[in-house]
């Protein structure tokens, strides 16, 4: 069964059509890259999927259920997590505290006002595993503001993963990173569980081709290609949009 589908989704911002009749279908466990020039509508697409925005028209379904106008909180509870294009950390808290807050936010889903003693152990354990998975265990006591830029992006991803989401949306996870930080991030993302469905907006083509099973190309709000990497790489329309840039 399709995990996520966008059906004829359009988005207008005061006369600007950011998305035009977008149809996208994502299978469970798929790793899908969303690419396209600046202003193509990629982040808008994420905002619609995650509930930050309601589309002007069209529908979104998650595992067969219509979720078009659900809030980000509801989408989060249905297993969706995301990172943002811009930094969203608590910079004065430690790395570990940032992750712990995210783990606790997820534990509170059951609306338990009272937490039994064993819940704290579970939070600690989950926090440790998330920090290790992100390669940040040795940096756990460092305030987030002292982390390198690349480490901060890794921490954002760790926070998104804290609740073991089924669907993870990454908005330009390697933007602004050094070559070494990018390599480390690609390795971290590549090592995520295979049953986690991943949508990744990315400008770095090496990263796209290293991670994606399938690529959707947006240009001026239109889907101009949606296929496996080898087909997209050789698509004439895509090449025209990326004129001068190696694909
Ligand atoms: N809240 C908003 N109000 C008005 N216009 C917006 C809003 N959000 C996005 N836009 C416009 O919609 C278009 C698509 O923006 P979007 O951020 O989705 O592009 P993008 O593909 O993510 O670009 P980038 O690669 O630069 O991040 C742009 O022209 C942008 O200026
Ligand atoms: Mg964007």
mmCIF file of N, CA, C and O in Angstrom, residues 14 69 125 153 169 244:
data_model
loop_
_atom_site.group_PDB
_atom_site.id
_atom_site.type_symbol
_atom_site.label_atom_id
_atom_site.label_comp_id
_atom_site.label_asym_id
_atom_site.label_seq_id
_atom_site.Cartn_x
_atom_site.Cartn_y
_atom_site.Cartn_z
ATOM 1 N N UNK A 14 -0.975 34.456 -2.518
ATOM 2 C CA UNK A 14 -1.295 35.790 -3.051
ATOM 3 C C UNK A 14 -0.836 35.958 -4.496
ATOM 4 O O UNK A 14 0.027 36.780 -4.801
ATOM 5 N N UNK A 69 -5.805 18.385 6.104
ATOM 6 C CA UNK A 69 -5.851 19.587 6.942
ATOM 7 C C UNK A 69 -5.484 19.320 8.402
ATOM 8 O O UNK A 69 -5.813 20.102 9.292
ATOM 9 N N UNK A 125 17.535 5.746 28.105
ATOM 10 C CA UNK A 125 18.015 4.722 27.183
ATOM 11 C C UNK A 125 17.807 5.163 25.731
ATOM 12 O O UNK A 125 18.693 5.062 24.883
ATOM 13 N N UNK A 153 23.371 20.268 12.579
ATOM 14 C CA UNK A 153 22.414 19.658 11.632
ATOM 15 C C UNK A 153 22.194 18.179 11.988
ATOM 16 O O UNK A 153 21.091 17.665 11.881
ATOM 17 N N UNK A 169 11.079 13.669 7.012
ATOM 18 C CA UNK A 169 11.274 14.682 5.974
ATOM 19 C C UNK A 169 12.513 15.499 6.308
ATOM 20 O O UNK A 169 12.552 16.146 7.359
ATOM 21 N N UNK A 244 24.106 23.645 -17.197
ATOM 22 C CA UNK A 244 25.433 24.021 -16.716
ATOM 23 C C UNK A 244 25.846 23.314 -15.442
ATOM 24 O O UNK A 244 27.010 23.311 -15.087
#
